[in-house]
Amino acid sequence: MVKTKTQYVCAECGGATPKWQGKCPHCGAWNSLSETVQAPAGAHRYAPLAASTPVRSLAEIEARELPRLPTGLDEFDRVLGGGLVAGGVVLIGGDPGIGKSTLLLQALASMSARARVLYVTGEESAEQVALRARRLGVAGEGVDLLAEIRLEAIQAALAEQQPAVAVVDSIQTVYSSELTAAPGSVSQVRECAAQLTRLAKQTGVPIVMIGHVTKDGALAGPRVLEHIVDTVLYFEGDTHSSFRLVRAFKNRYGAVNELGVFAMTDRGLRGVANPSALFLSQHSEQVAGSCVMATQEGTRPLLVEIQALVDTAHVPNPRRLTVGLEGNRLAMLLAVLHRHAGVSTFDQDVFVNAVGGVRIGEPAADLPVLLAIMSSLRDRPLPRGLVAFGEVGLAGEIRPAPRGQERLREAAKLGFGTAIIPKANAPRQAIEGLEIWAVDRLEDALEKLR
Ligand code: TYD
Ligand code: MG
């Protein structure tokens, strides 16, 4: 009998060790190793890759503009960088029930008029998919459906049907019978994704893989999936609101941080072409603790309301909590506020929230966050029609943000009258209807609002 060899694979980084350990020796994650059967080297699986190409000079190689296959859903095409690319592999992740299957089914239905499309479902039965298609009001005539989870059968179907696009829903359900590890395990997911990617590259068929997300927001199982594929998209947004954001995290064929905005309706996802005012809440009167920020998501400016609540702490360790913003940055900003503006919050709980379930990663949120905090602390609303952006440095300086002009123009378009911005972002030409307060220190910004 052949003795099977096992190894331990880390769910975080995909690193392998021969022995079980509490901590992954590669990335340092705790309790992330799981036992998998080591597959025999099986050289034949990689045989198609073995064909060698000669070394050439970079200048000799013709750089063609890649032909794009637009999905027909404008917001989705925007995040993809203009559409799917031949042989490109897209991984789309998101919480369960956020709308991944809905979006891809809509995209396929829209493309089916122009091209042959294949939807491989491993999660739901063919009947469930048909039911969803009916709810979405898509005819589904041009959409080929395959309910299958065996990798080899999916590969065979792709070879036989020769679709122009294929969707695999989801990559975690697919398993290869060449491996003995359980479906959904790290080694299965990694191997299946790699095989499908290889197939896409060979045949030029773009493949979209749907992936699950763990509790803390990473694509379940191996991070390694992210570097196998060409494009990684994440579905964001809070399931309680109807808005859904699709964000590009990695894109070999387009810009990252591009954002597609959708609204979930009873007939599926509908693109929101002009989302800039989506994340403002409607107050009939100005309230304390609220500041509107002009942020920039990819190529598009977006206005988001930042809310802060500062309240007396009743425990020795006051709480600092953020929703939709970076948590560690809040503590840093409060320290800057103390040192450079003399405002202490050591006995106060501070909560900060970005309205509408949007996530803001850019440091230009610093100034609006501090203005909202000051407003809540003094219980005094900011002036009506005020918008702000700017990074706050540890020395109390206000640093510029990229694409300041576009942010300001968008704010003016939506009727904002005053903008507190970094001095380096001050526009050379006046923007109609917008009064600019350019500041280069935090103290100046607070002084202006006194
Ligand atoms: P789904 O695409 O199944 O999510 P995922 O594949 O990411 O798990 O989305 C399911 C959710 O979307 C479900 O809660 C119902 C809702 N939905 C609508 O509101 N309208 C619709 O037309 C459809 C098809 C789904
Ligand atoms: Mg689904």
GROMACS .gro file of N, CA, C and O in nm, residues 199-317:
model
  476
  199LEU      N    1  -0.674   2.724  -1.747
  199LEU     CA    2  -0.764   2.698  -1.860
  199LEU      C    3  -0.804   2.829  -1.928
  199LEU      O    4  -0.808   2.838  -2.051
  200ALA      N    5  -0.832   2.930  -1.845
  200ALA     CA    6  -0.870   3.060  -1.901
  200ALA      C    7  -0.757   3.116  -1.987
  200ALA      O    8  -0.779   3.167  -2.096
  201LYS      N    9  -0.633   3.104  -1.935
  201LYS     CA   10  -0.519   3.157  -2.009
  201LYS      C   11  -0.499   3.083  -2.140
  201LYS      O   12  -0.464   3.142  -2.242
  202GLN      N   13  -0.518   2.950  -2.134
  202GLN     CA   14  -0.498   2.870  -2.255
  202GLN      C   15  -0.601   2.898  -2.362
  202GLN      O   16  -0.569   2.910  -2.480
  203THR      N   17  -0.728   2.905  -2.318
  203THR     CA   18  -0.836   2.914  -2.416
  203THR      C   19  -0.877   3.057  -2.445
  203THR      O   20  -0.946   3.083  -2.542
  204GLY      N   21  -0.836   3.151  -2.359
  204GLY     CA   22  -0.876   3.290  -2.378
  204GLY      C   23  -1.017   3.319  -2.331
  204GLY      O   24  -1.070   3.428  -2.358
  205VAL      N   25  -1.077   3.225  -2.260
  205VAL     CA   26  -1.213   3.248  -2.210
  205VAL      C   27  -1.205   3.318  -2.075
  205VAL      O   28  -1.141   3.267  -1.983
  206PRO      N   29  -1.266   3.435  -2.060
  206PRO     CA   30  -1.265   3.496  -1.927
  206PRO      C   31  -1.350   3.414  -1.829
  206PRO      O   32  -1.459   3.368  -1.866
  207ILE      N   33  -1.299   3.396  -1.708
  207ILE     CA   34  -1.374   3.320  -1.607
  207ILE      C   35  -1.392   3.409  -1.485
  207ILE      O   36  -1.298   3.473  -1.439
  208VAL      N   37  -1.514   3.414  -1.435
  208VAL     CA   38  -1.543   3.487  -1.312
  208VAL      C   39  -1.568   3.385  -1.203
  208VAL      O   40  -1.655   3.299  -1.218
  209MET      N   41  -1.492   3.392  -1.095
  209MET     CA   42  -1.512   3.299  -0.983
  209MET      C   43  -1.573   3.376  -0.867
  209MET      O   44  -1.526   3.484  -0.831
  210ILE      N   45  -1.676   3.319  -0.809
  210ILE     CA   46  -1.735   3.380  -0.691
  210ILE      C   47  -1.671   3.316  -0.569
  210ILE      O   48  -1.651   3.194  -0.567
  211GLY      N   49  -1.633   3.395  -0.472
  211GLY     CA   50  -1.567   3.341  -0.354
  211GLY      C   51  -1.637   3.386  -0.227
  211GLY      O   52  -1.697   3.492  -0.223
  212HIS      N   53  -1.626   3.302  -0.124
  212HIS     CA   54  -1.690   3.338   0.002
  212HIS      C   55  -1.596   3.419   0.087
  212HIS      O   56  -1.476   3.408   0.076
  213VAL      N   57  -1.654   3.489   0.178
  213VAL     CA   58  -1.576   3.575   0.264
  213VAL      C   59  -1.594   3.526   0.407
  213VAL      O   60  -1.701   3.483   0.445
  214THR      N   61  -1.486   3.527   0.484
  214THR     CA   62  -1.496   3.486   0.624
  214THR      C   63  -1.550   3.600   0.709
  214THR      O   64  -1.568   3.710   0.659
  215LYS      N   65  -1.568   3.571   0.836
  215LYS     CA   66  -1.627   3.671   0.926
  215LYS      C   67  -1.549   3.802   0.925
  215LYS      O   68  -1.608   3.908   0.927
  216ASP      N   69  -1.416   3.791   0.920
  216ASP     CA   70  -1.339   3.915   0.924
  216ASP      C   71  -1.313   3.975   0.787
  216ASP      O   72  -1.230   4.062   0.772
  217GLY      N   73  -1.385   3.926   0.686
  217GLY     CA   74  -1.384   3.999   0.559
  217GLY      C   75  -1.284   3.952   0.456
  217GLY      O   76  -1.284   4.000   0.345
  218ALA      N   77  -1.200   3.854   0.490
  218ALA     CA   78  -1.104   3.805   0.389
  218ALA      C   79  -1.172   3.699   0.305
  218ALA      O   80  -1.266   3.636   0.349
  219LEU      N   81  -1.125   3.681   0.184
  219LEU     CA   82  -1.179   3.573   0.102
  219LEU      C   83  -1.148   3.442   0.172
  219LEU      O   84  -1.034   3.417   0.208
  220ALA      N   85  -1.249   3.361   0.194
  220ALA     CA   86  -1.233   3.243   0.277
  220ALA      C   87  -1.122   3.154   0.224
  220ALA      O   88  -1.103   3.141   0.105
  221GLY      N   89  -1.053   3.093   0.320
  221GLY     CA   90  -0.946   3.005   0.282
  221GLY      C   91  -0.827   3.086   0.236
  221GLY      O   92  -0.794   3.187   0.295
  222PRO      N   93  -0.767   3.042   0.132
  222PRO     CA   94  -0.635   3.094   0.100
  222PRO      C   95  -0.634   3.235   0.045
  222PRO      O   96  -0.709   3.266  -0.048
  223ARG      N   97  -0.550   3.317   0.101
  223ARG     CA   98  -0.517   3.445   0.040
  223ARG      C   99  -0.457   3.421  -0.097
  223ARG      O  100  -0.461   3.506  -0.183
  224VAL      N  101  -0.398   3.301  -0.111
  224VAL     CA  102  -0.325   3.271  -0.234
  224VAL      C  103  -0.414   3.290  -0.357
  224VAL      O  104  -0.365   3.320  -0.464
  225LEU      N  105  -0.545   3.276  -0.340
  225LEU     CA  106  -0.635   3.296  -0.454
  225LEU      C  107  -0.614   3.433  -0.513
  225LEU      O  108  -0.622   3.452  -0.633
  226GLU      N  109  -0.589   3.529  -0.424
  226GLU     CA  110  -0.581   3.667  -0.470
  226GLU      C  111  -0.464   3.688  -0.565
  226GLU      O  112  -0.470   3.775  -0.650
  227HIS      N  113  -0.357   3.611  -0.551
  227HIS     CA  114  -0.251   3.636  -0.648
  227HIS      C  115  -0.255   3.543  -0.768
  227HIS      O  116  -0.184   3.564  -0.864
  228ILE      N  117  -0.339   3.442  -0.761
  228ILE     CA  118  -0.356   3.356  -0.880
  228ILE      C  119  -0.434   3.431  -0.988
  228ILE      O  120  -0.402   3.422  -1.105
  229VAL      N  121  -0.535   3.508  -0.945
  229VAL     CA  122  -0.626   3.568  -1.042
  229VAL      C  123  -0.578   3.707  -1.087
  229VAL      O  124  -0.486   3.762  -1.029
  230ASP      N  125  -0.642   3.760  -1.190
  230ASP     CA  126  -0.602   3.890  -1.244
  230ASP      C  127  -0.672   4.006  -1.174
  230ASP      O  128  -0.618   4.115  -1.164
  231THR      N  129  -0.795   3.982  -1.132
  231THR     CA  130  -0.876   4.090  -1.077
  231THR      C  131  -0.945   4.039  -0.951
  231THR      O  132  -0.999   3.929  -0.951
  232VAL      N  133  -0.941   4.118  -0.845
  232VAL     CA  134  -1.013   4.082  -0.723
  232VAL      C  135  -1.113   4.192  -0.693
  232VAL      O  136  -1.076   4.308  -0.678
  233LEU      N  137  -1.239   4.156  -0.687
  233LEU     CA  138  -1.344   4.253  -0.655
  233LEU      C  139  -1.410   4.213  -0.524
  233LEU      O  140  -1.425   4.095  -0.496
  234TYR      N  141  -1.447   4.311  -0.446
  234TYR     CA  142  -1.522   4.283  -0.324
  234TYR      C  143  -1.655   4.353  -0.327
  234TYR      O  144  -1.664   4.469  -0.368
  235PHE      N  145  -1.755   4.283  -0.281
  235PHE     CA  146  -1.887   4.339  -0.262
  235PHE      C  147  -1.892   4.395  -0.122
  235PHE      O  148  -1.859   4.326  -0.028
  236GLU      N  149  -1.931   4.520  -0.108
  236GLU     CA  150  -1.941   4.578   0.026
  236GLU      C  151  -2.081   4.631   0.046
  236GLU      O  152  -2.159   4.635  -0.047
  237GLY      N  153  -2.104   4.684   0.164
  237GLY     CA  154  -2.231   4.746   0.189
  237GLY      C  155  -2.303   4.670   0.294
  237GLY      O  156  -2.273   4.555   0.321
  238ASP      N  157  -2.398   4.740   0.353
  238ASP     CA  158  -2.457   4.680   0.469
  238ASP      C  159  -2.586   4.618   0.419
  238ASP      O  160  -2.656   4.674   0.337
  239THR      N  161  -2.611   4.494   0.461
  239THR     CA  162  -2.726   4.422   0.407
  239THR      C  163  -2.858   4.485   0.449
  239THR      O  164  -2.961   4.454   0.393
  240HIS      N  165  -2.853   4.576   0.548
  240HIS     CA  166  -2.977   4.640   0.590
  240HIS      C  167  -3.016   4.755   0.500
  240HIS      O  168  -3.131   4.796   0.497
  241SER      N  169  -2.918   4.810   0.427
  241SER     CA  170  -2.956   4.915   0.334
  241SER      C  171  -2.957   4.854   0.195
  241SER      O  172  -2.905   4.745   0.173
  242SER      N  173  -3.017   4.921   0.101
  242SER     CA  174  -3.030   4.859  -0.030
  242SER      C  175  -2.910   4.886  -0.119
  242SER      O  176  -2.902   4.834  -0.228
  243PHE      N  177  -2.814   4.965  -0.071
  243PHE     CA  178  -2.701   4.997  -0.156
  243PHE      C  179  -2.589   4.895  -0.146
  243PHE      O  180  -2.560   4.844  -0.040
  244ARG      N  181  -2.532   4.864  -0.259
  244ARG     CA  182  -2.423   4.767  -0.266
  244ARG      C  183  -2.309   4.830  -0.343
  244ARG      O  184  -2.330   4.892  -0.446
  245LEU      N  185  -2.188   4.812  -0.291
  245LEU     CA  186  -2.072   4.869  -0.358
  245LEU      C  187  -1.982   4.755  -0.403
  245LEU      O  188  -1.958   4.661  -0.328
  246VAL      N  189  -1.934   4.762  -0.525
  246VAL     CA  190  -1.837   4.664  -0.573
  246VAL      C  191  -1.707   4.739  -0.594
  246VAL      O  192  -1.703   4.836  -0.667
  247ARG      N  193  -1.604   4.693  -0.525
  247ARG     CA  194  -1.477   4.766  -0.527
  247ARG      C  195  -1.366   4.677  -0.585
  247ARG      O  196  -1.360   4.559  -0.555
  248ALA      N  197  -1.282   4.734  -0.666
  248ALA     CA  198  -1.169   4.660  -0.721
  248ALA      C  199  -1.051   4.673  -0.626
  248ALA      O  200  -1.010   4.783  -0.594
  249PHE      N  201  -0.999   4.559  -0.579
  249PHE     CA  202  -0.884   4.560  -0.488
  249PHE      C  203  -0.755   4.536  -0.562
  249PHE      O  204  -0.649   4.579  -0.522
  250LYS      N  205  -0.768   4.459  -0.669
  250LYS     CA  206  -0.651   4.430  -0.751
  250LYS      C  207  -0.704   4.421  -0.891
  250LYS      O  208  -0.810   4.364  -0.913
  251ASN      N  209  -0.636   4.482  -0.986
  251ASN     CA  210  -0.683   4.471  -1.124
  251ASN      C  211  -0.566   4.485  -1.219
  251ASN      O  212  -0.507   4.591  -1.230
  252ARG      N  213  -0.532   4.374  -1.282
  252ARG     CA  214  -0.421   4.381  -1.379
  252ARG      C  215  -0.464   4.451  -1.506
  252ARG      O  216  -0.382   4.485  -1.589
  253TYR      N  217  -0.593   4.473  -1.522
  253TYR     CA  218  -0.643   4.535  -1.645
  253TYR      C  219  -0.718   4.665  -1.618
  253TYR      O  220  -0.804   4.702  -1.697
  254GLY      N  221  -0.694   4.729  -1.507
  254GLY     CA  222  -0.768   4.853  -1.481
  254GLY      C  223  -0.723   4.914  -1.351
  254GLY      O  224  -0.630   4.867  -1.287
  255ALA      N  225  -0.792   5.019  -1.311
  255ALA     CA  226  -0.753   5.092  -1.191
  255ALA      C  227  -0.808   5.021  -1.068
  255ALA      O  228  -0.916   4.964  -1.072
  256VAL      N  229  -0.733   5.027  -0.958
  256VAL     CA  230  -0.787   4.974  -0.834
  256VAL      C  231  -0.862   5.084  -0.760
  256VAL      O  232  -0.852   5.201  -0.795
  257ASN      N  233  -0.937   5.041  -0.660
  257ASN     CA  234  -1.019   5.132  -0.581
  257ASN      C  235  -1.131   5.194  -0.661
  257ASN      O  236  -1.197   5.286  -0.615
  258GLU      N  237  -1.153   5.146  -0.782
  258GLU     CA  238  -1.268   5.192  -0.858
  258GLU      C  239  -1.392   5.132  -0.791
  258GLU      O  240  -1.389   5.022  -0.739
  259LEU      N  241  -1.497   5.211  -0.791
  259LEU     CA  242  -1.614   5.170  -0.715
  259LEU      C  243  -1.736   5.165  -0.806
  259LEU      O  244  -1.759   5.256  -0.884
  260GLY      N  245  -1.811   5.055  -0.800
  260GLY     CA  246  -1.938   5.046  -0.871
  260GLY      C  247  -2.049   5.052  -0.768
  260GLY      O  248  -2.039   4.988  -0.664
  261VAL      N  249  -2.150   5.131  -0.793
  261VAL     CA  250  -2.257   5.146  -0.694
  261VAL      C  251  -2.387   5.090  -0.749
  261VAL      O  252  -2.427   5.121  -0.861
  262PHE      N  253  -2.452   5.004  -0.671
  262PHE     CA  254  -2.577   4.941  -0.712
  262PHE      C  255  -2.682   4.959  -0.605
  262PHE      O  256  -2.650   4.976  -0.488
  263ALA      N  257  -2.806   4.952  -0.646
  263ALA     CA  258  -2.915   4.945  -0.549
  263ALA      C  259  -2.984   4.811  -0.568
  263ALA      O  260  -3.008   4.769  -0.681
  264MET      N  261  -3.012   4.739  -0.459
  264MET     CA  262  -3.082   4.611  -0.470
  264MET      C  263  -3.231   4.640  -0.474
  264MET      O  264  -3.286   4.700  -0.381
  265THR      N  265  -3.295   4.599  -0.581
  265THR     CA  266  -3.438   4.620  -0.592
  265THR      C  267  -3.506   4.484  -0.597
  265THR      O  268  -3.439   4.382  -0.590
  266ASP      N  269  -3.638   4.484  -0.611
  266ASP     CA  270  -3.705   4.353  -0.618
  266ASP      C  271  -3.680   4.286  -0.753
  266ASP      O  272  -3.715   4.171  -0.772
  267ARG      N  273  -3.620   4.358  -0.846
  267ARG     CA  274  -3.584   4.297  -0.973
  267ARG      C  275  -3.433   4.297  -0.994
  267ARG      O  276  -3.384   4.321  -1.102
  268GLY      N  277  -3.363   4.272  -0.886
  268GLY     CA  278  -3.218   4.259  -0.897
  268GLY      C  279  -3.144   4.389  -0.873
  268GLY      O  280  -3.200   4.485  -0.819
  269LEU      N  281  -3.017   4.389  -0.911
  269LEU     CA  282  -2.932   4.505  -0.884
  269LEU      C  283  -2.943   4.605  -0.998
  269LEU      O  284  -2.942   4.570  -1.114
  270ARG      N  285  -2.954   4.730  -0.959
  270ARG     CA  286  -2.965   4.837  -1.057
  270ARG      C  287  -2.848   4.931  -1.034
  270ARG      O  288  -2.821   4.971  -0.921
  271GLY      N  289  -2.778   4.967  -1.140
  271GLY     CA  290  -2.663   5.056  -1.126
  271GLY      C  291  -2.707   5.196  -1.085
  271GLY      O  292  -2.811   5.243  -1.128
  272VAL      N  293  -2.628   5.259  -0.998
  272VAL     CA  294  -2.656   5.398  -0.961
  272VAL      C  295  -2.548   5.482  -1.028
  272VAL      O  296  -2.432   5.478  -0.989
  273ALA      N  297  -2.587   5.556  -1.131
  273ALA     CA  298  -2.486   5.624  -1.211
  273ALA      C  299  -2.430   5.746  -1.141
  273ALA      O  300  -2.316   5.783  -1.161
  274ASN      N  301  -2.510   5.809  -1.058
  274ASN     CA  302  -2.465   5.932  -0.995
  274ASN      C  303  -2.478   5.923  -0.844
  274ASN      O  304  -2.572   5.974  -0.784
  275PRO      N  305  -2.384   5.854  -0.779
  275PRO     CA  306  -2.404   5.821  -0.638
  275PRO      C  307  -2.354   5.925  -0.540
  275PRO      O  308  -2.357   5.902  -0.421
  276SER      N  309  -2.310   6.043  -0.589
  276SER     CA  310  -2.234   6.127  -0.496
  276SER      C  311  -2.314   6.175  -0.376
  276SER      O  312  -2.259   6.202  -0.273
  277ALA      N  313  -2.448   6.182  -0.390
  277ALA     CA  314  -2.525   6.233  -0.276
  277ALA      C  315  -2.589   6.121  -0.194
  277ALA      O  316  -2.667   6.145  -0.103
  278LEU      N  317  -2.550   5.996  -0.227
  278LEU     CA  318  -2.615   5.880  -0.167
  278LEU      C  319  -2.590   5.866  -0.018
  278LEU      O  320  -2.673   5.818   0.057
  279PHE      N  321  -2.469   5.909   0.024
  279PHE     CA  322  -2.430   5.881   0.160
  279PHE      C  323  -2.442   6.004   0.250
  279PHE      O  324  -2.370   6.020   0.345
  280LEU      N  325  -2.534   6.091   0.214
  280LEU     CA  326  -2.563   6.205   0.300
  280LEU      C  327  -2.696   6.177   0.366
  280LEU      O  328  -2.790   6.134   0.300
  281SER      N  329  -2.705   6.197   0.498
  281SER     CA  330  -2.837   6.178   0.555
  281SER      C  331  -2.907   6.313   0.554
  281SER      O  332  -2.845   6.417   0.550
  282GLN      N  333  -3.036   6.309   0.553
  282GLN     CA  334  -3.112   6.431   0.539
  282GLN      C  335  -3.151   6.484   0.677
  282GLN      O  336  -3.232   6.424   0.745
  283HIS      N  337  -3.086   6.590   0.718
  283HIS     CA  338  -3.125   6.653   0.844
  283HIS      C  339  -3.204   6.777   0.808
  283HIS      O  340  -3.161   6.854   0.723
  284SER      N  341  -3.318   6.798   0.875
  284SER     CA  342  -3.392   6.919   0.845
  284SER      C  343  -3.320   7.040   0.906
  284SER      O  344  -3.329   7.151   0.856
  285GLU      N  345  -3.247   7.015   1.013
  285GLU     CA  346  -3.168   7.121   1.073
  285GLU      C  347  -3.027   7.069   1.093
  285GLU      O  348  -3.007   6.948   1.105
  286GLN      N  349  -2.930   7.158   1.098
  286GLN     CA  350  -2.794   7.114   1.123
  286GLN      C  351  -2.786   7.050   1.261
  286GLN      O  352  -2.841   7.101   1.357
  287VAL      N  353  -2.718   6.937   1.272
  287VAL     CA  354  -2.703   6.873   1.403
  287VAL      C  355  -2.556   6.872   1.442
  287VAL      O  356  -2.468   6.874   1.356
  288ALA      N  357  -2.533   6.865   1.573
  288ALA     CA  358  -2.395   6.861   1.620
  288ALA      C  359  -2.337   6.723   1.594
  288ALA      O  360  -2.408   6.623   1.597
  289GLY      N  361  -2.208   6.718   1.566
  289GLY     CA  362  -2.141   6.589   1.548
  289GLY      C  363  -2.148   6.535   1.407
  289GLY      O  364  -2.125   6.417   1.385
  290SER      N  365  -2.183   6.621   1.312
  290SER     CA  366  -2.191   6.572   1.175
  290SER      C  367  -2.108   6.661   1.083
  290SER      O  368  -2.114   6.783   1.092
  291CYS      N  369  -2.029   6.600   0.998
  291CYS     CA  370  -1.947   6.677   0.903
  291CYS      C  371  -1.947   6.602   0.770
  291CYS      O  372  -1.928   6.481   0.767
  292VAL      N  373  -1.970   6.673   0.661
  292VAL     CA  374  -1.970   6.609   0.531
  292VAL      C  375  -1.829   6.609   0.474
  292VAL      O  376  -1.758   6.709   0.479
  293MET      N  377  -1.790   6.491   0.425
  293MET     CA  378  -1.657   6.478   0.368
  293MET      C  379  -1.666   6.459   0.217
  293MET      O  380  -1.755   6.390   0.170
  294ALA      N  381  -1.575   6.521   0.144
  294ALA     CA  382  -1.566   6.496   0.001
  294ALA      C  383  -1.455   6.395  -0.020
  294ALA      O  384  -1.338   6.425   0.000
  295THR      N  385  -1.493   6.273  -0.053
  295THR     CA  386  -1.393   6.168  -0.071
  295THR      C  387  -1.384   6.135  -0.219
  295THR      O  388  -1.463   6.184  -0.299
  296GLN      N  389  -1.285   6.055  -0.253
  296GLN     CA  390  -1.265   6.022  -0.393
  296GLN      C  391  -1.252   5.871  -0.403
  296GLN      O  392  -1.166   5.812  -0.339
  297GLU      N  393  -1.341   5.808  -0.474
  297GLU     CA  394  -1.334   5.663  -0.489
  297GLU      C  395  -1.301   5.633  -0.633
  297GLU      O  396  -1.384   5.649  -0.720
  298GLY      N  397  -1.180   5.590  -0.658
  298GLY     CA  398  -1.139   5.564  -0.795
  298GLY      C  399  -1.144   5.692  -0.875
  298GLY      O  400  -1.081   5.790  -0.840
  299THR      N  401  -1.224   5.692  -0.980
  299THR     CA  402  -1.229   5.812  -1.063
  299THR      C  403  -1.344   5.903  -1.024
  299THR      O  404  -1.375   5.997  -1.095
  300ARG      N  405  -1.412   5.871  -0.914
  300ARG     CA  406  -1.536   5.940  -0.886
  300ARG      C  407  -1.539   6.004  -0.749
  300ARG      O  408  -1.509   5.941  -0.649
  301PRO      N  409  -1.573   6.133  -0.742
  301PRO     CA  410  -1.587   6.194  -0.610
  301PRO      C  411  -1.719   6.153  -0.546
  301PRO      O  412  -1.818   6.128  -0.615
  302LEU      N  413  -1.716   6.147  -0.413
  302LEU     CA  414  -1.832   6.098  -0.340
  302LEU      C  415  -1.844   6.181  -0.214
  302LEU      O  416  -1.744   6.208  -0.149
  303LEU      N  417  -1.966   6.224  -0.180
  303LEU     CA  418  -1.982   6.300  -0.056
  303LEU      C  419  -2.042   6.208   0.049
  303LEU      O  420  -2.142   6.143   0.024
  304VAL      N  421  -1.975   6.202   0.162
  304VAL     CA  422  -2.016   6.108   0.266
  304VAL      C  423  -2.028   6.185   0.397
  304VAL      O  424  -1.940   6.265   0.430
  305GLU      N  425  -2.134   6.159   0.471
  305GLU     CA  426  -2.147   6.224   0.601
  305GLU      C  427  -2.072   6.143   0.706
  305GLU      O  428  -2.087   6.022   0.716
  306ILE      N  429  -1.988   6.213   0.781
  306ILE     CA  430  -1.916   6.150   0.893
  306ILE      C  431  -1.985   6.196   1.020
  306ILE      O  432  -2.006   6.316   1.040
  307GLN      N  433  -2.023   6.101   1.105
  307GLN     CA  434  -2.088   6.138   1.230
  307GLN      C  435  -1.998   6.100   1.347
  307GLN      O  436  -1.934   5.995   1.344
  308ALA      N  437  -2.000   6.185   1.449
  308ALA     CA  438  -1.923   6.154   1.569
  308ALA      C  439  -2.010   6.176   1.690
  308ALA      O  440  -2.097   6.264   1.690
  309LEU      N  441  -1.989   6.094   1.790
  309LEU     CA  442  -2.056   6.115   1.918
  309LEU      C  443  -1.950   6.109   2.027
  309LEU      O  444  -1.876   6.012   2.038
  310VAL      N  445  -1.943   6.216   2.103
  310VAL     CA  446  -1.847   6.221   2.214
  310VAL      C  447  -1.930   6.230   2.340
  310VAL      O  448  -2.013   6.319   2.354
  311ASP      N  449  -1.909   6.134   2.430
  311ASP     CA  450  -1.992   6.129   2.549
  311ASP      C  451  -1.906   6.092   2.670
  311ASP      O  452  -1.808   6.019   2.657
  312THR      N  453  -1.944   6.143   2.788
  312THR     CA  454  -1.866   6.116   2.908
  312THR      C  455  -1.852   5.966   2.930
  312THR      O  456  -1.950   5.892   2.924
  313ALA      N  457  -1.729   5.923   2.955
  313ALA     CA  458  -1.703   5.780   2.977
  313ALA      C  459  -1.730   5.746   3.122
  313ALA      O  460  -1.702   5.825   3.211
  314HIS      N  461  -1.787   5.627   3.145
  314HIS     CA  462  -1.813   5.587   3.282
  314HIS      C  463  -1.723   5.472   3.323
  314HIS      O  464  -1.745   5.407   3.423
  315VAL      N  465  -1.625   5.447   3.242
  315VAL     CA  466  -1.527   5.343   3.276
  315VAL      C  467  -1.389   5.407   3.263
  315VAL      O  468  -1.372   5.506   3.193
  316PRO      N  469  -1.291   5.349   3.332
  316PRO     CA  470  -1.157   5.410   3.327
  316PRO      C  471  -1.096   5.409   3.186
  316PRO      O  472  -1.019   5.497   3.152
  317ASN      N  473  -1.132   5.310   3.104
  317ASN     CA  474  -1.080   5.303   2.968
  317ASN      C  475  -1.186   5.351   2.871
  317ASN      O  476  -1.270   5.274   2.829
   0.00000   0.00000   0.00000
